[in-house]
Short mmCIF file of C-alpha atoms in Angstrom, two decimals:
data_model
loop_
_atom_site.label_atom_id
_atom_site.label_comp_id
_atom_site.label_asym_id
_atom_site.label_seq_id
_atom_site.Cartn_x
_atom_site.Cartn_y
_atom_site.Cartn_z
CA MET A 1 -3.19 45.40 -28.26
CA LYS A 2 -3.70 42.34 -30.46
CA GLY A 3 -0.02 41.50 -30.44
CA SER A 4 0.18 42.01 -26.68
CA LEU A 5 -2.97 39.91 -26.18
CA ARG A 6 -1.51 37.06 -28.21
CA TYR A 7 1.62 36.91 -26.05
CA ARG A 8 -0.41 37.10 -22.84
CA ILE A 9 -2.62 34.23 -24.02
CA ILE A 10 0.46 32.15 -24.83
CA LEU A 11 1.92 32.87 -21.39
CA ALA A 12 -1.34 31.98 -19.61
CA LEU A 13 -1.70 28.75 -21.62
CA PHE A 14 1.90 27.84 -20.87
CA VAL A 15 1.38 28.35 -17.13
CA GLY A 16 -1.90 26.40 -17.31
CA VAL A 17 -0.34 23.44 -19.10
CA LEU A 18 2.61 23.49 -16.71
CA GLY A 19 0.19 23.46 -13.78
CA LEU A 20 -1.72 20.48 -15.18
CA VAL A 21 1.52 18.60 -15.78
CA TYR A 22 2.41 18.93 -12.09
CA VAL A 23 -1.13 18.33 -10.80
CA LEU A 24 -1.97 15.18 -12.75
CA PRO A 25 0.61 12.84 -11.11
CA SER A 26 -1.25 13.27 -7.81
CA PHE A 27 -4.55 12.11 -9.29
CA VAL A 28 -3.77 9.49 -11.93
CA GLY A 29 -3.42 5.88 -10.80
CA LYS A 30 -0.09 4.18 -10.26
CA ASP A 31 -0.67 1.95 -13.27
CA SER A 32 -1.59 4.81 -15.61
CA PRO A 33 0.67 5.14 -18.67
CA LEU A 34 0.78 8.89 -17.93
CA LYS A 35 3.09 8.07 -15.02
CA ASN A 36 5.84 7.42 -17.56
CA VAL A 37 5.73 10.92 -19.04
CA LEU A 38 4.61 13.09 -16.12
CA PRO A 39 6.89 14.35 -13.32
CA ALA A 40 7.32 11.99 -10.40
CA ASP A 41 6.47 14.70 -7.86
CA GLU A 42 3.12 14.26 -6.14
CA ILE A 43 1.36 16.24 -3.44
CA SER A 44 2.68 14.98 -0.12
CA LEU A 45 0.25 14.62 2.74
CA GLY A 46 1.24 15.65 6.25
CA LEU A 47 1.02 13.61 9.41
CA ASP A 48 -2.46 14.93 10.24
CA LEU A 49 -3.80 13.72 6.89
CA LYS A 50 -1.82 10.59 6.14
CA GLY A 51 -1.40 9.27 9.67
CA GLY A 52 1.91 8.14 11.12
CA VAL A 53 4.11 8.67 14.12
CA HIS A 54 4.97 11.79 16.13
CA LEU A 55 7.96 11.61 18.46
CA THR A 56 9.56 14.13 20.77
CA LEU A 57 13.12 13.16 21.64
CA GLY A 58 15.29 14.50 24.42
CA VAL A 59 19.07 14.58 23.89
CA ASP A 60 21.14 13.53 26.90
CA ILE A 61 23.46 16.56 26.99
CA PRO A 62 25.16 15.58 30.32
CA LYS A 63 26.21 12.31 28.70
CA ALA A 64 27.59 14.20 25.70
CA ILE A 65 29.54 16.44 28.08
CA GLU A 66 30.88 13.32 29.79
CA TYR A 67 31.96 11.81 26.45
CA ASN A 68 33.64 15.06 25.47
CA LEU A 69 35.45 15.44 28.79
CA ASN A 70 36.63 11.85 28.60
CA GLN A 71 38.07 12.48 25.13
CA LEU A 72 39.75 15.68 26.33
CA GLY A 73 41.27 13.74 29.21
CA GLN A 74 42.75 11.20 26.81
CA ASP A 75 44.09 14.00 24.64
CA ILE A 76 45.69 15.75 27.61
CA ARG A 77 47.36 12.56 28.72
CA SER A 78 48.74 11.89 25.22
CA ALA A 79 49.95 15.47 24.80
CA ALA A 80 51.57 15.43 28.22
CA ARG A 81 53.33 12.16 27.45
CA GLU A 82 54.81 13.68 24.30
CA GLU A 83 56.22 16.52 26.46
CA GLY A 84 57.68 14.05 28.96
CA ILE A 85 55.07 14.88 31.60
CA ALA A 86 53.67 11.95 33.55
CA VAL A 87 49.90 12.15 33.95
CA LEU A 88 47.90 9.30 35.43
CA LYS A 89 44.80 8.09 33.69
CA PRO A 90 42.15 10.83 33.62
CA ALA A 91 38.60 10.11 34.77
CA VAL A 92 35.30 11.95 34.52
CA ARG A 93 33.34 12.24 37.72
CA ALA A 94 29.89 13.48 38.60
CA GLY A 95 29.21 17.17 38.16
CA GLU A 96 30.91 17.34 34.76
CA LYS A 97 34.42 17.43 36.23
CA LEU A 98 37.60 15.93 34.82
CA ASP A 99 40.13 14.53 37.27
CA PHE A 100 43.71 13.48 36.58
CA THR A 101 46.89 13.32 38.60
CA LEU A 102 50.29 14.82 37.80
CA LEU A 103 52.86 12.28 39.01
CA LYS A 104 55.67 14.76 39.71
CA SER A 105 54.87 18.13 41.25
CA GLU A 106 58.00 19.69 39.72
CA GLN A 107 56.34 19.31 36.30
CA GLN A 108 53.33 21.37 37.35
CA LYS A 109 54.55 24.52 35.60
CA ALA A 110 55.10 22.65 32.33
CA LEU A 111 51.67 21.02 32.57
CA ASP A 112 49.99 24.34 33.32
CA GLU A 113 51.66 25.85 30.28
CA LEU A 114 50.48 22.94 28.14
CA LEU A 115 46.90 23.33 29.38
CA LYS A 116 47.01 27.08 28.83
CA GLN A 117 48.25 26.79 25.27
CA HIS A 118 46.17 23.89 23.96
CA TYR A 119 43.17 23.39 26.24
CA ARG A 120 41.65 26.80 26.75
CA VAL A 121 38.20 25.23 26.56
CA LEU A 122 38.90 23.85 30.03
CA LYS A 123 39.56 25.73 33.21
CA VAL A 124 41.25 24.47 36.36
CA ASP A 125 38.71 24.09 39.14
CA ALA A 126 41.18 22.86 41.77
CA ARG A 127 44.77 21.68 42.30
CA GLU A 128 45.53 19.56 45.32
CA ALA A 129 49.08 18.51 46.17
CA ASP A 130 49.57 15.43 48.36
CA ALA A 131 52.40 14.20 50.48
CA ASP A 132 53.69 11.87 47.75
CA GLY A 133 54.57 14.79 45.51
CA LYS A 134 51.59 14.25 43.24
CA VAL A 135 49.21 16.98 42.17
CA ARG A 136 45.56 16.20 41.56
CA TYR A 137 43.88 18.38 38.94
CA THR A 138 40.16 18.96 38.69
CA MET A 139 39.03 20.71 35.50
CA GLU A 140 35.74 21.70 33.94
CA MET A 141 34.54 23.17 30.68
CA THR A 142 34.23 26.90 30.23
CA PRO A 143 30.56 27.97 29.96
CA GLU A 144 31.07 29.03 26.33
CA TYR A 145 32.55 25.68 25.34
CA ARG A 146 29.84 23.79 27.20
CA ARG A 147 27.18 25.68 25.21
CA ASP A 148 29.05 24.90 21.98
CA VAL A 149 29.23 21.21 22.86
CA ALA A 150 25.50 21.12 23.66
CA LYS A 151 24.60 22.86 20.39
CA LEU A 152 26.91 20.73 18.26
CA THR A 153 25.62 17.58 19.95
CA VAL A 154 22.00 18.37 19.13
CA ASP A 155 22.95 19.36 15.57
CA GLN A 156 24.86 16.09 15.12
CA VAL A 157 21.99 14.06 16.58
CA LEU A 158 19.62 15.84 14.21
CA LYS A 159 21.84 15.06 11.23
CA THR A 160 22.30 11.42 12.21
CA ILE A 161 18.58 10.87 12.79
CA ARG A 162 17.79 12.47 9.45
CA THR A 163 20.28 10.16 7.73
CA ARG A 164 18.78 7.11 9.43
CA ILE A 165 15.23 8.11 8.53
CA ASP A 166 16.23 8.76 4.92
CA GLN A 167 17.80 5.31 4.71
CA PHE A 168 14.79 3.83 6.49
CA GLY A 169 12.70 4.99 3.52
CA VAL A 170 10.10 7.29 5.11
CA ALA A 171 8.81 9.89 2.64
CA GLU A 172 8.45 13.50 3.77
CA PRO A 173 9.70 13.15 7.35
CA ASP A 174 9.56 16.29 9.45
CA ILE A 175 12.61 16.43 11.72
CA ARG A 176 13.33 19.65 13.53
CA ARG A 177 15.02 21.01 16.62
CA GLN A 178 12.92 22.40 19.42
CA GLN A 179 13.76 24.25 22.60
CA ASP A 180 15.45 22.63 25.60
CA ASP A 181 17.56 20.28 23.46
CA ARG A 182 14.53 18.47 22.17
CA ILE A 183 13.96 17.13 18.68
CA GLN A 184 10.60 16.63 17.02
CA VAL A 185 10.24 13.78 14.53
CA GLN A 186 7.11 13.26 12.45
CA LEU A 187 6.98 10.25 10.17
CA PRO A 188 3.87 10.29 7.93
CA GLY A 189 2.57 6.96 6.70
CA LEU A 190 4.55 4.86 9.18
CA ASP A 191 2.59 2.07 10.86
CA ASP A 192 5.41 0.45 12.88
CA PRO A 193 6.42 3.11 15.45
CA GLN A 194 8.46 0.74 17.62
CA ARG A 195 10.81 -0.14 14.77
CA ALA A 196 11.27 3.55 13.99
CA ILE A 197 12.01 4.27 17.65
CA ASP A 198 14.52 1.43 17.79
CA ILE A 199 16.37 2.76 14.77
CA ILE A 200 16.25 6.42 15.78
CA GLY A 201 17.11 5.88 19.43
CA ARG A 202 19.93 3.42 19.06
CA THR A 203 23.18 5.11 19.96
CA ALA A 204 25.16 2.65 17.80
CA HIS A 205 28.40 3.15 19.71
CA LEU A 206 30.52 0.32 18.34
CA GLU A 207 33.75 -0.83 19.98
CA PHE A 208 36.15 -3.71 19.54
CA LYS A 209 37.66 -4.93 22.82
CA LEU A 210 40.03 -7.76 23.63
CA VAL A 211 38.69 -10.53 25.87
CA ASP A 212 40.64 -11.41 29.03
CA ASP A 213 40.19 -15.17 29.04
CA ALA A 214 42.66 -15.50 31.93
CA ALA A 215 40.36 -13.60 34.27
CA ASP A 216 38.50 -15.48 36.99
CA LEU A 217 34.80 -15.13 36.10
CA THR A 218 33.64 -16.21 39.55
CA LYS A 219 35.64 -13.44 41.22
CA ALA A 220 34.66 -10.96 38.53
CA GLU A 221 30.96 -11.60 39.17
CA LYS A 222 31.62 -10.90 42.85
CA GLY A 223 33.15 -7.55 41.93
CA ILE A 224 36.77 -8.64 42.27
CA ILE A 225 38.30 -7.63 38.99
CA ALA A 226 41.75 -6.48 37.92
CA PRO A 227 42.38 -2.82 37.04
CA GLY A 228 41.72 -2.06 33.39
CA ARG A 229 39.20 -4.87 33.09
CA GLU A 230 35.40 -4.86 33.09
CA LEU A 231 32.70 -7.46 33.41
CA ALA A 232 30.31 -7.61 30.45
CA ALA A 233 27.56 -9.89 29.14
CA LEU A 234 27.84 -11.84 25.89
CA LYS A 235 24.51 -12.34 24.12
CA LYS A 236 23.75 -16.00 23.57
CA LEU A 237 20.87 -17.44 21.59
CA ARG A 238 19.05 -20.16 23.52
CA ALA A 239 17.50 -23.24 21.96
CA ASP A 240 13.99 -21.76 22.39
CA GLY A 241 14.97 -18.73 20.29
CA THR A 242 15.29 -16.28 23.20
CA TYR A 243 18.53 -14.53 24.13
CA GLY A 244 20.51 -15.25 27.26
CA GLN A 245 23.66 -13.67 28.65
CA GLN A 246 27.04 -15.18 29.42
CA PRO A 247 29.50 -13.27 31.63
CA ILE A 248 32.73 -12.26 29.98
CA VAL A 249 35.67 -10.12 31.10
CA LEU A 250 36.94 -7.50 28.68
CA LYS A 251 39.84 -5.10 28.62
CA LYS A 252 38.34 -1.67 29.18
CA ASP A 253 40.24 0.16 26.47
CA ALA A 254 38.73 -0.29 23.03
CA VAL A 255 41.24 -1.23 20.33
CA LEU A 256 39.01 0.11 17.58
CA SER A 257 35.71 2.02 17.40
CA GLY A 258 32.91 2.42 14.89
CA GLU A 259 34.02 5.88 13.77
CA TYR A 260 36.15 4.24 11.06
CA ILE A 261 33.24 2.42 9.41
CA THR A 262 32.51 3.51 5.85
CA ASP A 263 29.87 0.91 4.96
CA ALA A 264 27.76 -1.78 6.56
CA HIS A 265 25.35 -4.17 4.89
CA VAL A 266 23.60 -7.47 5.43
CA SER A 267 25.23 -10.67 4.19
CA TYR A 268 24.33 -14.34 4.63
CA ASP A 269 26.45 -17.27 5.74
CA ASN A 270 26.36 -20.80 4.30
CA PHE A 271 23.33 -21.63 6.47
CA GLY A 272 21.33 -18.65 5.25
CA GLN A 273 21.80 -16.83 8.55
CA PRO A 274 22.10 -13.05 8.15
CA TYR A 275 25.03 -11.14 9.60
CA VAL A 276 26.30 -7.59 9.28
CA SER A 277 29.43 -7.03 7.23
CA MET A 278 31.38 -3.81 7.84
CA THR A 279 34.08 -2.02 5.88
CA PHE A 280 36.60 0.31 7.51
CA ASN A 281 38.28 3.34 6.01
CA PRO A 282 42.04 3.05 5.30
CA ARG A 283 43.04 4.19 8.79
CA GLY A 284 40.57 1.83 10.43
CA ALA A 285 41.73 -0.99 8.20
CA ARG A 286 45.35 -0.43 9.29
CA ILE A 287 44.38 -0.40 12.96
CA PHE A 288 42.26 -3.53 12.54
CA ALA A 289 45.08 -5.35 10.73
CA ARG A 290 47.56 -4.37 13.45
CA VAL A 291 45.26 -5.39 16.28
CA THR A 292 44.35 -8.74 14.75
CA GLY A 293 47.99 -9.39 13.81
CA GLU A 294 49.17 -8.75 17.38
CA ASN A 295 46.45 -10.86 18.99
CA VAL A 296 46.19 -14.06 16.96
CA LYS A 297 44.43 -16.89 18.86
CA LYS A 298 42.92 -14.36 21.24
CA ARG A 299 39.27 -13.38 21.32
CA LEU A 300 38.05 -10.01 20.12
CA ALA A 301 34.68 -8.83 21.43
CA ILE A 302 32.34 -6.72 19.31
CA VAL A 303 30.49 -4.37 21.66
CA LEU A 304 27.54 -2.31 20.48
CA ASP A 305 25.94 0.10 22.95
CA GLY A 306 27.43 -1.85 25.86
CA GLU A 307 26.18 -5.24 24.64
CA VAL A 308 28.66 -7.88 23.51
CA TYR A 309 27.26 -9.35 20.30
CA SER A 310 30.05 -11.80 19.61
CA ALA A 311 33.58 -12.59 20.72
CA PRO A 312 35.24 -14.72 18.04
CA SER A 313 38.83 -15.97 18.21
CA ILE A 314 41.26 -14.25 15.87
CA GLN A 315 42.65 -16.96 13.59
CA ASP A 316 44.98 -14.80 11.58
CA LYS A 317 45.85 -11.23 10.79
CA ILE A 318 42.88 -9.65 9.01
CA VAL A 319 43.76 -7.26 6.23
CA GLY A 320 41.42 -5.52 3.82
CA GLY A 321 39.46 -3.62 6.45
CA ARG A 322 36.44 -5.91 6.78
CA ALA A 323 34.74 -7.26 9.88
CA GLN A 324 31.49 -9.01 10.72
CA ILE A 325 28.91 -8.90 13.46
CA THR A 326 27.17 -12.22 13.90
CA GLY A 327 24.45 -12.88 16.41
CA SER A 328 21.51 -14.93 15.09
CA PHE A 329 19.72 -11.87 13.74
CA SER A 330 16.47 -11.85 11.85
CA ASP A 331 16.61 -10.21 8.43
CA THR A 332 14.96 -7.06 9.80
CA GLU A 333 17.26 -6.86 12.83
CA ALA A 334 20.35 -7.25 10.65
CA ALA A 335 19.08 -4.62 8.18
CA ASP A 336 18.33 -2.16 10.97
CA LEU A 337 21.74 -2.74 12.58
CA ALA A 338 23.51 -2.17 9.26
CA LEU A 339 21.48 1.01 8.78
CA VAL A 340 22.45 2.56 12.12
CA LEU A 341 26.11 1.61 11.62
CA ARG A 342 26.15 3.24 8.18
CA SER A 343 24.60 6.42 9.51
CA GLY A 344 27.09 6.65 12.37
CA ALA A 345 26.75 6.72 16.12
CA LEU A 346 24.74 9.31 17.99
CA PRO A 347 27.05 11.65 19.93
CA ALA A 348 24.74 11.26 22.92
CA PRO A 349 21.82 8.99 23.84
CA VAL A 350 18.31 10.17 23.07
CA LYS A 351 15.18 9.45 25.05
CA VAL A 352 11.64 9.32 23.73
CA LEU A 353 9.75 11.97 25.75
CA GLU A 354 6.51 11.79 23.81
CA GLU A 355 5.10 9.31 21.34
CA ARG A 356 1.84 9.68 19.48
CA SER A 357 0.44 7.62 16.65
CA VAL A 358 -2.07 9.08 14.22
CA GLY A 359 -4.14 6.38 12.59
CA PRO A 360 -4.71 6.50 8.82
CA SER A 361 -8.48 6.31 9.40
CA LEU A 362 -8.33 9.61 11.31
CA GLY A 363 -6.22 11.08 8.53
CA GLN A 364 -8.68 9.93 5.88
CA GLU A 365 -11.56 11.36 7.91
CA SER A 366 -9.74 14.69 8.03
CA ILE A 367 -9.17 14.60 4.28
CA ASP A 368 -12.83 13.79 3.60
CA LYS A 369 -14.11 16.59 5.81
CA GLY A 370 -11.59 19.08 4.45
CA VAL A 371 -12.36 18.20 0.84
CA THR A 372 -16.10 18.36 1.51
CA ALA A 373 -15.76 21.81 3.09
CA ALA A 374 -13.54 23.07 0.28
CA PHE A 375 -15.82 21.63 -2.41
CA ALA A 376 -18.97 23.06 -0.81
CA GLY A 377 -17.42 26.50 -0.47
CA PHE A 378 -16.07 26.30 -4.01
CA ILE A 379 -19.49 25.47 -5.52
CA LEU A 380 -21.26 28.18 -3.53
CA VAL A 381 -18.73 30.78 -4.63
CA LEU A 382 -18.96 29.70 -8.28
CA GLY A 383 -22.75 29.86 -8.21
CA PHE A 384 -22.90 33.25 -6.51
CA MET A 385 -20.38 34.86 -8.86
CA ALA A 386 -22.13 33.55 -11.98
CA VAL A 387 -25.54 34.75 -10.78
CA TYR A 388 -24.43 38.12 -9.40
CA TYR A 389 -21.91 39.22 -12.05
CA GLY A 390 -23.11 37.37 -15.16
CA PHE A 391 -20.30 37.17 -17.75
CA GLY A 392 -17.87 38.71 -15.27
CA GLY A 393 -18.80 36.03 -12.73
CA ILE A 394 -18.10 33.24 -15.22
CA VAL A 395 -14.72 34.81 -15.94
CA ALA A 396 -14.02 34.89 -12.20
CA ASP A 397 -15.10 31.23 -11.88
CA LEU A 398 -12.68 30.16 -14.63
CA ALA A 399 -9.91 32.09 -12.89
CA LEU A 400 -10.81 30.37 -9.63
CA VAL A 401 -10.48 26.91 -11.18
CA PHE A 402 -7.17 28.01 -12.70
CA ASN A 403 -6.15 29.23 -9.24
CA ILE A 404 -6.82 25.86 -7.58
CA VAL A 405 -4.83 24.04 -10.28
CA LEU A 406 -1.85 26.35 -9.73
CA ILE A 407 -1.95 25.89 -5.94
CA MET A 408 -1.96 22.11 -6.28
CA ALA A 409 0.79 22.27 -8.89
CA GLY A 410 2.85 24.47 -6.59
CA LEU A 411 2.46 22.03 -3.71
CA ALA A 412 3.61 19.14 -5.90
CA GLY A 413 6.33 21.01 -7.78
CA PHE A 414 7.98 22.56 -4.73
CA GLY A 415 7.67 19.40 -2.65
CA ALA A 416 5.52 21.11 -0.02
CA THR A 417 3.43 19.02 2.34
CA LEU A 418 -0.36 19.42 2.44
CA THR A 419 -1.66 19.48 5.99
CA LEU A 420 -5.11 20.00 7.47
CA PRO A 421 -4.39 23.70 8.15
CA GLY A 422 -3.09 23.77 4.59
CA ILE A 423 -6.55 22.83 3.36
CA ALA A 424 -7.90 25.71 5.45
CA GLY A 425 -5.34 27.94 3.73
CA ILE A 426 -6.65 26.85 0.32
CA ILE A 427 -10.23 27.60 1.36
CA LEU A 428 -9.12 31.01 2.59
CA THR A 429 -7.38 31.80 -0.70
CA ILE A 430 -10.55 30.88 -2.60
CA GLY A 431 -12.27 33.71 -0.78
CA MET A 432 -9.34 36.06 -1.32
CA ALA A 433 -9.21 35.26 -5.03
CA VAL A 434 -12.89 36.04 -5.41
CA ASP A 435 -12.45 39.17 -3.35
CA ALA A 436 -9.84 40.43 -5.82
CA ASN A 437 -12.27 39.88 -8.69
CA VAL A 438 -15.04 41.63 -6.80
CA ILE A 439 -12.81 44.70 -6.33
CA ILE A 440 -12.04 44.80 -10.06
CA PHE A 441 -15.64 44.23 -11.12
CA GLU A 442 -16.99 46.95 -8.82
CA ARG A 443 -14.47 49.42 -10.25
CA ILE A 444 -15.55 48.50 -13.78
CA ARG A 445 -19.19 48.93 -12.77
CA GLU A 446 -18.40 52.41 -11.43
CA GLU A 447 -16.74 53.37 -14.69
CA LEU A 448 -19.68 52.01 -16.69
CA ARG A 449 -22.08 54.07 -14.54
CA ARG A 450 -19.96 57.13 -15.33
CA GLY A 451 -20.75 56.51 -18.97
CA LEU A 452 -17.47 55.06 -20.20
CA THR A 453 -17.47 52.44 -22.94
CA PRO A 454 -16.90 48.83 -21.86
CA ARG A 455 -13.39 48.91 -23.31
CA ALA A 456 -12.49 52.07 -21.38
CA ALA A 457 -14.27 50.84 -18.23
CA ILE A 458 -12.22 47.62 -18.27
CA ASP A 459 -8.99 49.60 -18.62
CA GLU A 460 -9.91 52.01 -15.83
CA GLY A 461 -11.27 49.27 -13.56
CA TYR A 462 -8.12 47.16 -13.72
CA SER A 463 -5.89 50.21 -13.43
CA LYS A 464 -7.55 51.40 -10.21
CA ALA A 465 -8.06 47.99 -8.62
CA THR A 466 -4.67 46.44 -9.30
CA LEU A 467 -2.72 48.56 -6.83
CA THR A 468 -5.28 47.93 -4.09
CA ILE A 469 -5.10 44.16 -4.66
CA LEU A 470 -1.31 44.17 -4.68
CA ASP A 471 -1.14 46.14 -1.43
CA ALA A 472 -3.52 43.79 0.38
CA ASN A 473 -1.91 40.60 -0.90
CA VAL A 474 1.69 41.65 -0.32
CA THR A 475 0.97 42.34 3.35
CA THR A 476 -0.71 38.94 3.65
CA ILE A 477 2.30 37.27 2.06
CA LEU A 478 4.56 39.00 4.58
CA ALA A 479 2.41 37.60 7.37
CA ALA A 480 2.62 34.14 5.78
CA VAL A 481 6.42 34.38 5.55
CA ILE A 482 6.58 35.22 9.26
CA LEU A 483 4.30 32.27 10.03
CA TYR A 484 6.56 29.97 8.02
CA GLN A 485 9.74 31.27 9.61
CA PHE A 486 8.62 30.98 13.21
CA GLY A 487 5.89 28.36 12.97
CA THR A 488 6.24 24.61 13.06
CA GLY A 489 4.54 21.64 11.42
CA PRO A 490 0.93 22.37 10.40
CA ILE A 491 1.42 26.13 10.88
CA ARG A 492 4.06 26.03 8.19
CA GLY A 493 1.71 24.02 6.00
CA PHE A 494 -0.88 26.76 6.36
CA ALA A 495 1.72 29.42 5.50
CA VAL A 496 2.83 27.53 2.38
CA THR A 497 -0.64 27.04 0.94
CA LEU A 498 -1.59 30.61 1.82
CA THR A 499 1.46 31.99 0.02
CA LEU A 500 0.96 29.78 -3.03
CA GLY A 501 -2.73 30.67 -3.08
CA ILE A 502 -2.11 34.41 -2.94
CA LEU A 503 0.51 34.32 -5.69
CA ALA A 504 -1.78 32.19 -7.85
CA SER A 505 -4.81 34.41 -7.17
CA MET A 506 -2.92 37.58 -8.13
CA PHE A 507 -1.87 35.93 -11.38
CA THR A 508 -5.35 34.66 -12.21
CA ALA A 509 -7.39 37.61 -10.88
CA ILE A 510 -5.28 40.36 -12.45
CA PHE A 511 -3.60 38.74 -15.45
CA VAL A 512 -5.83 35.88 -16.63
CA THR A 513 -9.21 37.58 -16.16
CA ARG A 514 -7.89 40.66 -17.96
CA ILE A 515 -7.06 38.44 -20.94
CA LEU A 516 -10.62 37.12 -21.02
CA PHE A 517 -12.11 40.62 -20.82
CA ASP A 518 -9.73 41.86 -23.55
CA MET A 519 -10.74 38.90 -25.72
CA TRP A 520 -14.38 39.84 -25.19
CA ALA A 521 -13.66 43.48 -26.00
CA ALA A 522 -11.78 42.51 -29.16
CA LYS A 523 -14.74 40.45 -30.40
CA ALA A 524 -17.56 42.68 -29.14
CA LYS A 525 -19.59 44.66 -31.64
CA PRO A 526 -19.81 48.44 -31.27
CA GLY A 527 -22.42 49.37 -28.67
CA ALA A 528 -22.44 45.94 -27.02
CA SER A 529 -22.99 46.04 -23.25
CA LEU A 530 -20.75 44.25 -20.77
CA SER A 531 -22.49 41.81 -18.42
CA ILE A 532 -20.85 42.44 -15.10
#
C-alpha cells in the first residue's frame, strides 16, 4: 500500500503541477517574467465574452456555376480545335445553360463523340440546325456535377476566407459552413467590422487585359463597340483625394489572371507611395514575359473585380515574373489588397446576409456575472461540504479546487474557447464533482455504520461507489460528444467545458480524494474515528 500510495501521490502532484503550468499564463500579466518560462497558450474567450463581429455570408452559387460553365466552354472550344472541329465562341446564358455553335454540320458526329468522351459532366439540352449548315448546341450540367460544383465552391470559399482571416491576424476565429450554402464567421476581439467585411467579401478576381487605344471612346460610351471589346472604368485619383472614373476600352479576353500569383506584398515608390508588388509562378512568369514582349508600347490594364486600377504602357519585355498594382492606396488599403491576392480569389462572390457586433462592454458584463455566479456557487459548496462532512468535506473541497485548475488548464492546453455557456458548463461540473464525492462519502458512512473499521470502510466505499460514478459520467460524456458534434458556437463551448469538467472530476473525486483518505488511514492511530 505504501509503495502504491507513493506512486499515486507522485502522479497526482505531477498532474497538479502540469495544470498550474497551463493555467498561470492566463492570469499573470503580460510583463511578468513568468511569461518567458510558461507555455504561450492562454484561455481563449469566445465572441460572447470578448466581443467582436458575427457575420453570416451567402455564397453566390449561380455565379460559380456560370464561371464553371464558361471555363468548360473554353475547354470544349480548345479541345474541338485540336480535333479540327470548328466551334464558335461559347457563351453562358441565363438559366445555367452553355451555348456554342458548330460551324459545319458534317462534324456533328465527331463533336458528339468528343463531348461524350471528355465532357460527361455536361448533357446536351438541345441541338438546333440552321439553314447555313451550322448546329447550335445548348448544354447544361448534370445534377450530380452541379451539386459537386456547389459543394466544392463553398469548401473553397471557406478555405480562402480562413486563410484571409489567419493572415488578417484575428485570434480564435470561428468559421464554419452552415446549411443553404451559408458560412458563419465569428471574429472575437475585432472592433473594425467593415474592414473585416471588405477583406472577407472581396472576390479578388485579378486579370490583365490589353487596352484598345484605337477604339472610339465616344462611340463606346454610346454602346457602339467592336466585337471582343468592352467598355470599362479606370480609377483616377482626383486632386481632392476622392476617386473618379475615366472610360477605357479593353480587349475582353484576359491575357493573364491572378491564379498564377505566388506572393503579393506592399512596397513603396520613391515618393513614399505604397503599391502592391506581385510575384508569379514560373508558368505565370513565362506568360507575362511573352505578353509584355509581344505588346511593347501598348497599355496593359490591371483589372481587379471588374475595376481597372491602372493601365500603364509596356516599355519593354518584363521577365522575372513580377508586376505591380499602383493606385494611390493608403497603407491599410495596400496591405489589405496584398492580403487578398496572397490568399487567392474567391471562386464565387459572397454576400453579407447578417452582421452583428458584440461590444466588449457586453462581453465584460457577461464575464463578471458568470464569474460572480461561479464564485458564489463555489463558496457555498465548499462551506456546505466542510460543515456537513467534516474531514471528508475538506478533502472534497481540495479536490474541487484541483478540479477547477484542471478544467482551466485543459481549456488553455487544448486551445478550446471559453464561452458564456462554457461558464455554465463549469458551474454544472462543480455540482457533479461534489455529487461524486457525496456518493462515495455516503457509502463509507454506510460501511462505518455496519461496524467496519475506517480503513475497511474507505476501501468498501470507494469500491461500491466508483462503478456508479463511472456509469453516470460516461453517459454524460457521450451526451457532451453528441452536443459537440452537432452543435455550433456556444453549444460546442458548453460541450467542451462539460467534457473537461467530467474527466477532471472523475480524476479528482475518485483518484485524488482516495489518496488523501489513504494518507489519513496510514497516519491514523488504532481506534481513531473518521470524520465524514
